[in-house]
Tab-separated table of C-alpha atoms in Angstrom:
chain	number	residue	atom	x	y	z
A	175	MET	CA	-51.675	-87.390	-10.943
A	176	ILE	CA	-53.331	-84.627	-8.934
A	177	HIS	CA	-54.083	-81.442	-10.854
A	178	PRO	CA	-53.078	-78.317	-8.944
A	179	PRO	CA	-56.083	-76.457	-7.502
A	180	VAL	CA	-56.583	-72.765	-8.265
A	181	PRO	CA	-55.337	-70.414	-5.508
A	182	HIS	CA	-58.074	-68.692	-3.525
A	183	ASN	CA	-56.779	-65.254	-4.666
A	184	GLU	CA	-56.364	-66.268	-8.334
A	185	LYS	CA	-58.066	-63.175	-9.784
A	186	GLU	CA	-55.884	-60.768	-7.848
A	187	ARG	CA	-52.772	-62.934	-8.413
A	188	LEU	CA	-53.223	-62.911	-12.180
A	189	LYS	CA	-53.837	-59.190	-12.190
A	190	ALA	CA	-50.573	-58.665	-10.288
A	191	LEU	CA	-48.747	-60.965	-12.713
A	192	HIS	CA	-50.029	-59.139	-15.823
A	193	ASN	CA	-49.281	-55.748	-14.234
A	194	LEU	CA	-45.676	-56.853	-14.105
A	195	ASN	CA	-45.707	-56.825	-17.926
A	196	ILE	CA	-43.098	-59.569	-18.115
A	197	ILE	CA	-44.818	-62.569	-19.763
A	198	ASN	CA	-43.245	-63.288	-23.181
A	199	SER	CA	-40.540	-60.671	-22.614
A	200	ASP	CA	-37.035	-61.156	-23.986
A	201	PRO	CA	-34.276	-62.863	-21.983
A	202	GLU	CA	-32.426	-60.594	-19.549
A	203	GLU	CA	-28.926	-61.154	-18.219
A	204	CYS	CA	-29.871	-60.222	-14.644
A	205	PHE	CA	-32.347	-63.118	-14.463
A	206	ASP	CA	-30.137	-65.555	-16.361
A	207	ASN	CA	-27.317	-64.933	-13.887
A	208	ILE	CA	-29.601	-66.012	-11.032
A	209	THR	CA	-30.706	-69.300	-12.647
A	210	GLU	CA	-27.068	-70.148	-13.489
A	211	LEU	CA	-26.063	-69.415	-9.896
A	212	ALA	CA	-28.962	-71.474	-8.504
A	213	SER	CA	-27.994	-74.413	-10.703
A	214	TYR	CA	-24.377	-74.171	-9.541
A	215	ILE	CA	-25.104	-73.758	-5.807
A	216	CYS	CA	-27.688	-76.547	-5.727
A	217	ASN	CA	-25.616	-78.800	-8.002
A	218	MET	CA	-28.650	-79.335	-10.231
A	219	PRO	CA	-28.602	-79.604	-14.044
A	220	ILE	CA	-31.729	-77.476	-14.492
A	221	SER	CA	-32.838	-74.176	-12.933
A	222	MET	CA	-35.719	-71.949	-13.964
A	223	ILE	CA	-37.553	-68.747	-13.094
A	224	THR	CA	-41.177	-69.604	-13.849
A	225	LEU	CA	-44.324	-67.516	-13.975
A	226	VAL	CA	-47.744	-69.176	-13.735
A	227	ASP	CA	-50.501	-67.565	-15.837
A	228	GLU	CA	-54.034	-68.753	-16.634
A	229	THR	CA	-53.133	-71.846	-18.673
A	230	ARG	CA	-49.372	-72.415	-18.505
A	231	GLN	CA	-46.131	-71.853	-16.722
A	232	TRP	CA	-43.743	-69.696	-18.711
A	233	PHE	CA	-40.000	-69.549	-18.119
A	234	LYS	CA	-38.521	-66.061	-17.818
A	235	SER	CA	-35.089	-67.629	-17.464
A	236	LYS	CA	-33.782	-71.187	-17.696
A	237	THR	CA	-30.549	-73.085	-17.421
A	238	GLY	CA	-30.103	-76.639	-18.650
A	239	THR	CA	-33.276	-76.952	-20.737
A	240	ASP	CA	-34.650	-75.714	-24.044
A	241	MET	CA	-38.265	-75.655	-22.887
A	242	CYS	CA	-40.044	-72.292	-22.986
A	243	ASP	CA	-43.236	-73.233	-21.163
A	244	SER	CA	-45.517	-76.112	-20.202
A	245	ASP	CA	-49.176	-76.659	-19.404
A	246	ARG	CA	-50.260	-75.399	-16.014
A	247	ASP	CA	-52.123	-78.631	-15.239
A	248	VAL	CA	-48.921	-80.666	-15.264
A	249	SER	CA	-46.539	-78.061	-13.844
A	250	PHE	CA	-44.877	-78.544	-10.489
A	251	CYS	CA	-44.726	-74.796	-9.867
A	252	SER	CA	-48.553	-74.581	-9.906
A	253	HIS	CA	-48.456	-76.731	-6.765
A	254	ALA	CA	-45.614	-74.701	-5.208
A	255	ILE	CA	-47.467	-71.369	-5.415
A	256	LEU	CA	-50.296	-72.767	-3.275
A	257	GLU	CA	-48.104	-72.236	-0.219
A	258	PRO	CA	-46.424	-68.893	-1.008
A	259	GLN	CA	-44.216	-68.765	2.117
A	260	ASN	CA	-42.833	-72.298	1.946
A	261	PHE	CA	-40.097	-74.014	-0.013
A	262	MET	CA	-41.499	-77.066	-1.821
A	263	GLU	CA	-39.228	-80.070	-2.236
A	264	VAL	CA	-40.073	-83.355	-3.960
A	265	GLU	CA	-37.124	-85.737	-3.549
A	266	ASP	CA	-38.589	-88.450	-5.763
A	267	THR	CA	-41.527	-87.548	-7.980
A	268	HIS	CA	-42.343	-91.232	-8.579
A	269	LYS	CA	-43.167	-91.613	-4.880
A	270	ASP	CA	-45.332	-88.494	-4.643
A	271	PRO	CA	-49.063	-89.076	-5.351
A	272	ARG	CA	-49.268	-85.643	-6.999
A	273	PHE	CA	-46.651	-86.454	-9.617
A	274	HIS	CA	-46.018	-90.216	-9.897
A	275	ASP	CA	-47.881	-90.414	-13.200
A	276	ASN	CA	-47.171	-86.857	-14.336
A	277	PRO	CA	-45.990	-86.875	-17.984
A	278	LEU	CA	-43.063	-84.615	-17.101
A	279	ALA	CA	-41.949	-87.031	-14.376
A	280	ASN	CA	-42.111	-89.926	-16.828
A	281	ASP	CA	-40.438	-88.352	-19.848
A	282	GLY	CA	-38.288	-91.137	-21.224
A	283	ASP	CA	-35.308	-88.898	-22.075
A	284	ASN	CA	-35.375	-86.227	-19.347
A	285	PRO	CA	-37.756	-87.204	-16.560
A	286	ILE	CA	-38.202	-84.859	-13.632
A	287	ARG	CA	-37.302	-87.001	-10.628
A	288	TYR	CA	-36.399	-84.166	-8.268
A	289	TYR	CA	-38.054	-80.753	-7.875
A	290	GLY	CA	-37.299	-77.894	-5.467
A	291	GLY	CA	-39.106	-74.595	-5.822
A	292	MET	CA	-39.327	-71.361	-3.843
A	293	PRO	CA	-42.390	-69.187	-4.656
A	294	LEU	CA	-41.715	-65.699	-5.982
A	295	LEU	CA	-43.921	-63.103	-4.320
A	296	ASN	CA	-44.851	-59.534	-5.159
A	297	SER	CA	-44.970	-56.797	-2.549
A	298	ALA	CA	-48.510	-57.829	-1.617
A	299	GLY	CA	-47.432	-61.400	-0.917
A	300	MET	CA	-49.018	-62.969	-4.020
A	301	ALA	CA	-47.160	-65.864	-5.614
A	302	LEU	CA	-46.427	-65.120	-9.260
A	303	GLY	CA	-44.231	-68.140	-9.933
A	304	THR	CA	-41.128	-69.838	-8.558
A	305	LEU	CA	-37.373	-70.097	-8.677
A	306	CYS	CA	-36.902	-73.821	-9.003
A	307	VAL	CA	-34.154	-76.424	-9.498
A	308	ILE	CA	-34.715	-79.802	-11.180
A	309	ASP	CA	-32.818	-83.063	-11.508
A	310	THR	CA	-33.388	-86.135	-13.670
A	311	LYS	CA	-32.509	-88.348	-10.707
A	312	VAL	CA	-33.593	-88.576	-7.098
A	313	ASN	CA	-31.910	-85.858	-5.045
A	314	LYS	CA	-32.134	-83.679	-1.966
A	315	LEU	CA	-30.864	-80.182	-1.041
A	316	ASN	CA	-29.006	-79.558	2.179
A	317	GLU	CA	-29.864	-76.757	4.606
A	318	HIS	CA	-27.323	-74.332	3.158
A	319	GLN	CA	-28.471	-74.897	-0.432
A	320	ILE	CA	-32.102	-74.272	0.529
A	321	LYS	CA	-31.111	-71.073	2.328
A	322	ALA	CA	-29.133	-69.893	-0.712
A	323	LEU	CA	-32.037	-70.711	-3.075
A	324	LYS	CA	-34.387	-68.677	-0.856
A	325	ALA	CA	-31.953	-65.758	-0.952
A	326	LEU	CA	-31.777	-65.952	-4.745
A	327	ALA	CA	-35.560	-66.002	-4.891
A	328	LYS	CA	-35.561	-62.725	-2.900
A	329	GLN	CA	-33.244	-61.233	-5.509
A	330	VAL	CA	-35.675	-62.248	-8.263
A	331	GLU	CA	-38.487	-60.582	-6.318
A	332	THR	CA	-36.405	-57.420	-6.046
A	333	LEU	CA	-35.841	-57.469	-9.814
A	334	PHE	CA	-39.547	-57.940	-10.391
A	335	GLU	CA	-40.353	-54.989	-8.116
A	336	ALA	CA	-37.774	-52.783	-9.823
A	337	ARG	CA	-39.134	-53.805	-13.205
A	338	TYR	CA	-42.689	-52.939	-12.108
A	339	LYS	CA	-41.606	-49.555	-10.778
A	340	ASN	CA	-39.722	-48.819	-14.003
A	341	PHE	CA	-42.814	-49.779	-15.954
A	342	LEU	CA	-44.928	-47.387	-13.885
A	343	LEU	CA	-42.365	-44.616	-14.347
A	344	GLU	CA	-42.312	-45.221	-18.107
A	345	GLU	CA	-46.105	-45.088	-18.241
A	346	ALA	CA	-46.070	-41.894	-16.203
A	347	ARG	CA	-43.438	-40.424	-18.519
A	348	LYS	CA	-45.526	-41.277	-21.575
A	349	ASP	CA	-48.594	-39.788	-19.937
A	350	LEU	CA	-46.630	-36.665	-19.046
A	351	ASP	CA	-45.287	-36.396	-22.592
A	352	ASP	CA	-48.821	-36.699	-23.949
A	353	HIS	CA	-50.092	-34.012	-21.581
A	354	ASN	CA	-47.111	-31.813	-22.393
A	355	THR	CA	-47.776	-32.143	-26.099
A	356	LEU	CA	-51.417	-31.222	-25.554
A	357	LEU	CA	-50.320	-28.249	-23.454
A	358	LYS	CA	-47.903	-27.104	-26.139
A	359	ASP	CA	-50.595	-27.408	-28.796
A	360	PHE	CA	-53.100	-25.608	-26.585
A	361	ALA	CA	-50.625	-22.837	-25.753
A	362	GLY	CA	-49.736	-22.414	-29.415
A	363	VAL	CA	-53.334	-22.285	-30.645
A	364	VAL	CA	-54.582	-20.002	-27.891
A	365	SER	CA	-51.549	-17.714	-28.113
A	366	HIS	CA	-51.791	-17.306	-31.887
A	367	ASP	CA	-55.557	-16.768	-31.667
A	368	MET	CA	-55.125	-14.100	-28.995
A	369	LYS	CA	-52.337	-12.053	-30.586
A	370	MET	CA	-54.491	-10.564	-33.346
A	371	PRO	CA	-57.329	-9.396	-31.029
A	372	LEU	CA	-54.726	-7.917	-28.698
A	373	ALA	CA	-53.030	-6.078	-31.555
A	374	ASN	CA	-56.440	-4.729	-32.597
A	375	MET	CA	-57.113	-3.642	-29.025
A	376	VAL	CA	-53.827	-1.734	-28.809
A	377	LEU	CA	-54.356	-0.148	-32.225
A	378	THR	CA	-57.945	0.815	-31.361
A	379	ALA	CA	-56.796	2.479	-28.138
A	380	ASP	CA	-54.318	4.578	-30.158
A	381	VAL	CA	-56.966	5.516	-32.734
A	382	ILE	CA	-59.521	6.513	-30.076
A	383	LYS	CA	-56.951	8.603	-28.225
A	384	LYS	CA	-55.894	10.369	-31.403
A	385	LYS	CA	-59.370	11.044	-32.828
A	386	TYR	CA	-61.419	11.504	-29.684
A	387	GLY	CA	-58.849	12.356	-27.019
A	388	HIS	CA	-60.042	15.951	-26.828
A	389	LEU	CA	-63.506	14.683	-25.858
A	390	LEU	CA	-62.316	12.203	-23.237
A	391	GLY	CA	-60.337	14.490	-20.972
A	392	GLU	CA	-57.237	13.575	-19.025
A	393	ASP	CA	-58.915	10.719	-17.111
A	394	GLY	CA	-60.171	9.160	-20.358
A	395	LYS	CA	-56.716	9.353	-21.899
A	396	LYS	CA	-55.234	7.772	-18.798
A	397	TYR	CA	-57.660	4.857	-19.031
A	398	LEU	CA	-56.794	4.368	-22.702
A	399	ASP	CA	-53.078	4.357	-21.831
A	400	GLN	CA	-53.754	1.722	-19.164
A	401	LEU	CA	-55.716	-0.352	-21.652
A	402	LYS	CA	-52.869	-0.118	-24.176
A	403	ARG	CA	-50.235	-1.083	-21.568
A	404	SER	CA	-52.320	-4.048	-20.461
A	405	GLY	CA	-52.670	-5.183	-24.075
A	406	LEU	CA	-48.935	-4.854	-24.712
A	407	ASN	CA	-48.072	-6.710	-21.479
A	408	LEU	CA	-50.413	-9.563	-22.368
A	409	SER	CA	-48.965	-9.648	-25.869
A	410	ASP	CA	-45.453	-9.902	-24.417
A	411	TYR	CA	-46.661	-12.668	-22.103
A	412	ILE	CA	-48.093	-14.643	-25.040
A	413	THR	CA	-44.935	-14.128	-27.055
A	414	GLY	CA	-42.945	-15.492	-24.097
A	415	ILE	CA	-45.133	-18.613	-23.909
A	416	LEU	CA	-44.760	-19.231	-27.622
A	417	ASN	CA	-40.975	-18.776	-27.428
A	418	HIS	CA	-40.804	-21.149	-24.469
A	419	TYR	CA	-42.717	-23.961	-26.142
A	420	GLU	CA	-40.945	-23.465	-29.450
A	421	SER	CA	-37.486	-23.450	-27.836
A	422	GLU	CA	-37.057	-27.196	-28.460
A	423	LYS	CA	-37.453	-26.594	-32.164
A	424	LEU	CA	-34.794	-23.868	-31.981
A	425	ALA	CA	-32.399	-26.207	-30.189
A	426	ASN	CA	-32.771	-28.775	-32.959
A	427	THR	CA	-31.922	-26.423	-35.816
A	428	ALA	CA	-28.646	-26.892	-37.666
A	429	THR	CA	-25.409	-25.280	-36.529
A	430	GLU	CA	-23.697	-22.684	-38.664
A	431	GLU	CA	-20.583	-20.535	-38.533
A	432	ILE	CA	-21.315	-17.050	-37.248
A	433	ASP	CA	-19.471	-13.805	-36.556
A	434	LEU	CA	-20.230	-13.125	-32.886
A	435	HIS	CA	-20.084	-9.307	-33.155
A	436	ASN	CA	-22.413	-9.352	-36.171
A	437	LEU	CA	-24.873	-11.563	-34.271
A	438	LEU	CA	-24.917	-9.194	-31.304
A	439	GLU	CA	-25.397	-6.170	-33.571
A	440	ASP	CA	-28.398	-7.866	-35.207
A	441	ILE	CA	-29.877	-8.562	-31.765
A	442	ILE	CA	-29.473	-4.947	-30.675
A	443	ASP	CA	-31.210	-3.815	-33.859
A	444	LEU	CA	-34.088	-6.208	-33.106
A	445	LEU	CA	-34.466	-4.802	-29.591
A	446	GLY	CA	-34.810	-1.213	-30.861
A	447	ILE	CA	-33.255	0.202	-27.668
A	448	GLU	CA	-34.556	3.658	-26.717
A	449	GLU	CA	-32.827	4.009	-23.322
A	450	ASP	CA	-29.433	5.599	-22.785
A	451	CYS	CA	-27.455	2.396	-23.012
A	452	GLU	CA	-23.869	1.277	-23.441
A	453	ILE	CA	-23.383	-2.313	-24.642
A	454	ASN	CA	-19.835	-3.634	-24.713
A	455	PHE	CA	-19.056	-6.602	-26.939
A	456	PRO	CA	-16.283	-9.149	-26.235
A	457	LYS	CA	-12.951	-7.424	-26.894
A	458	LYS	CA	-11.905	-10.100	-29.336
A	459	ASN	CA	-14.326	-10.959	-32.115
A	460	VAL	CA	-14.557	-14.645	-33.060
A	461	ASN	CA	-16.158	-16.866	-35.658
A	462	ILE	CA	-17.810	-19.854	-33.987
A	463	LYS	CA	-19.871	-22.772	-35.224
A	464	ILE	CA	-23.076	-22.816	-33.220
A	465	ASN	CA	-26.880	-22.979	-33.335
A	466	ARG	CA	-27.498	-19.376	-34.335
A	467	ALA	CA	-31.271	-19.352	-33.788
A	468	ALA	CA	-31.001	-20.709	-30.240
A	469	LEU	CA	-28.108	-18.417	-29.278
A	470	GLU	CA	-29.954	-15.411	-30.656
A	471	GLN	CA	-33.020	-16.232	-28.526
A	472	ILE	CA	-30.867	-16.645	-25.414
A	473	PHE	CA	-29.183	-13.267	-25.917
A	474	LEU	CA	-32.505	-11.574	-26.733
A	475	ASN	CA	-33.943	-12.708	-23.394
A	476	LEU	CA	-30.881	-11.879	-21.299
A	477	ILE	CA	-30.154	-8.463	-22.845
A	478	SER	CA	-33.834	-7.592	-22.711
A	479	ASN	CA	-33.852	-8.409	-18.983
A	480	SER	CA	-30.774	-6.220	-18.478
A	481	LEU	CA	-32.633	-3.345	-20.123
A	482	LYS	CA	-35.911	-3.835	-18.280
A	483	TYR	CA	-34.612	-4.470	-14.790
A	484	ASN	CA	-32.393	-1.423	-14.559
A	485	ASN	CA	-33.025	1.833	-12.704
A	486	LYS	CA	-29.819	3.622	-13.669
A	487	GLU	CA	-29.829	6.705	-15.910
A	488	ARG	CA	-27.239	5.056	-18.106
A	489	ILE	CA	-27.560	1.323	-18.608
A	490	ILE	CA	-24.292	-0.567	-19.031
A	491	ILE	CA	-24.229	-4.131	-20.372
A	492	ASP	CA	-20.990	-6.096	-20.799
A	493	ILE	CA	-21.011	-9.201	-22.943
A	494	GLY	CA	-18.145	-11.668	-22.604
A	495	PHE	CA	-16.956	-14.780	-24.438
A	496	GLU	CA	-14.234	-17.371	-24.110
A	497	LYS	CA	-13.677	-20.979	-25.065
A	498	GLN	CA	-12.978	-23.399	-22.220
A	499	GLY	CA	-12.200	-26.932	-23.355
A	500	ASP	CA	-15.212	-28.308	-25.201
A	501	PHE	CA	-17.504	-25.401	-24.236
A	502	TYR	CA	-18.181	-21.826	-25.310
A	503	VAL	CA	-18.678	-19.623	-22.238
A	504	PHE	CA	-20.812	-16.489	-22.581
A	505	THR	CA	-21.542	-13.807	-19.985
A	506	VAL	CA	-24.078	-10.974	-19.872
A	507	GLU	CA	-23.433	-8.533	-17.025
A	508	ASP	CA	-25.351	-5.327	-16.210
A	509	ASN	CA	-25.497	-2.522	-13.679
A	510	GLY	CA	-29.201	-3.049	-12.988
A	511	ILE	CA	-31.487	-3.594	-10.022
A	512	GLY	CA	-30.115	-6.996	-9.105
A	513	VAL	CA	-31.867	-10.057	-7.719
A	514	LYS	CA	-32.331	-11.005	-4.074
A	515	GLN	CA	-30.251	-13.961	-2.933
A	516	GLU	CA	-33.312	-16.007	-1.913
A	517	GLU	CA	-34.920	-15.443	-5.335
A	518	GLN	CA	-31.929	-16.469	-7.402
A	519	LYS	CA	-32.550	-20.219	-7.064
A	520	GLU	CA	-36.171	-19.784	-8.196
A	521	ILE	CA	-35.508	-17.477	-11.114
A	522	PHE	CA	-35.279	-20.192	-13.783
A	523	LYS	CA	-38.586	-21.849	-12.867
A	524	LEU	CA	-41.518	-21.362	-15.261
A	525	PHE	CA	-43.880	-18.547	-14.192
A	526	SER	CA	-41.689	-17.708	-11.205
A	527	THR	CA	-41.770	-13.910	-10.862
A	528	LEU	CA	-39.566	-11.560	-8.878
A	529	SER	CA	-40.733	-9.184	-6.179
A	530	ILE	CA	-39.314	-6.212	-8.133
A	531	LEU	CA	-40.835	-4.220	-10.985
A	532	ASP	CA	-39.117	-3.455	-14.260
A	533	ARG	CA	-38.073	-0.048	-15.577
A	534	LYS	CA	-41.649	0.754	-16.624
A	535	GLY	CA	-43.255	-0.408	-13.377
A	536	ASN	CA	-44.425	-3.760	-14.702
A	537	LYS	CA	-44.000	-7.167	-13.075
A	538	GLY	CA	-42.286	-9.903	-15.072
A	539	HIS	CA	-44.005	-13.023	-16.401
A	540	GLY	CA	-41.426	-15.593	-15.324
A	541	ILE	CA	-41.029	-17.099	-18.783
A	542	GLY	CA	-37.924	-15.563	-20.408
A	543	LEU	CA	-35.286	-17.034	-18.074
A	544	THR	CA	-37.015	-20.430	-18.093
A	545	THR	CA	-36.734	-20.379	-21.854
A	546	VAL	CA	-33.044	-19.446	-21.557
A	547	LYS	CA	-32.377	-22.402	-19.264
A	548	LYS	CA	-34.292	-24.782	-21.526
A	549	LEU	CA	-32.366	-23.646	-24.606
A	550	VAL	CA	-29.014	-23.811	-22.836
A	551	THR	CA	-29.727	-27.270	-21.460
A	552	ASN	CA	-30.762	-28.514	-24.898
A	553	LEU	CA	-27.460	-27.158	-26.248
A	554	GLY	CA	-25.551	-29.255	-23.722
A	555	GLY	CA	-24.658	-26.417	-21.359
A	556	THR	CA	-25.558	-24.821	-18.034
A	557	VAL	CA	-26.608	-21.350	-16.908
A	558	LYS	CA	-26.062	-19.612	-13.581
A	559	ILE	CA	-26.663	-16.222	-12.034
A	560	LYS	CA	-24.563	-13.995	-9.780
A	561	SER	CA	-26.281	-10.871	-8.532
A	562	GLU	CA	-26.241	-8.153	-5.881
A	563	LEU	CA	-29.072	-5.737	-5.178
A	564	GLU	CA	-28.634	-2.275	-6.702
A	565	LYS	CA	-25.255	-3.263	-8.155
A	566	GLY	CA	-26.209	-5.537	-11.011
A	567	THR	CA	-26.533	-9.079	-12.329
A	568	LYS	CA	-24.251	-11.402	-14.238
A	569	PHE	CA	-25.512	-14.406	-16.185
A	570	THR	CA	-22.984	-17.019	-17.284
A	571	PHE	CA	-24.038	-19.741	-19.700
A	572	THR	CA	-22.175	-22.411	-21.581
A	573	VAL	CA	-22.837	-24.103	-24.881
A	574	GLN	CA	-21.141	-27.285	-26.024
A	575	ALA	CA	-18.747	-26.499	-28.843
A	576	THR	CA	-19.296	-28.379	-32.113
């Protein structure tokens, strides 16, 4: 018996094999279908997808045998991978000097007398194992059978490549989840730690203006007002970040039955509206079972936007509701500034800001509508915008009914 030599690229080959993350994996139907088909086409009792590691050949899939692996030193596939591009056929193992005294070829009950194997390559051309067929008697494949076996081997290679890409995607997803968790934690810690100093800064500006405004003059008061506005804007920005990263928690809270008009009244009270504003509720009040906390946050963001991005003396906001099949459909429509057509597709992206200023001359932070979309998506719905400059904006969002 001749022991198979080690391939010249063994280190790289083994690395590619282990990167596939397939050794000792569970059986998979897609591979089993191929070995069954190979056995049928080649009219052989045994067919296997083998992978050759440091010390053994392991069978990812097998038909016609109960074996799970065998020593690499006696394996036929370890010889086949030495010529990655070629089909290896041994018509009679007893007449081949490599295998005539091989223990597998001389097994009293199930001797391997015929072997045909096509190496399985990765995208870099390294042989990881073989798709092989085996018989307990002398045999030979015809031209069509060999061609079919090679085609099946290509299918196995495609499955290996898809598996590897899926593995990389899963690793990337885990890495992204880890980074996202760190970002959430960082945003939460930093935001909470910054809110108190900002509140102190705003309060201090008010105190200084009240106690020492007469000494500062008009310019001094103006600077204090700018300082206060900057503090309030940054505080709003931080609140938006916190709401965005905590939106998943809101979406996971329990559903409850609510009175829609009562919910909207509570939201208006929370907003403390000072502008001349008319808010029209849905004509027909309804009781619906829904995630109250998430819906409240969605309406807070949308109504707040309708108030801020409005240059009319009298702000008008119409809120609509209807049930369509398995979904609740809500609308929030205003007579505000409107959004440019080219900006509408970007409006739901995090930190994407519009070219327009709000009612107080401030630029938005690009967080509120991203939070709305995230909440709506987590509630099984969609959100869309319809807007025309100087005429107003209408947001329509759906929530899956429970």
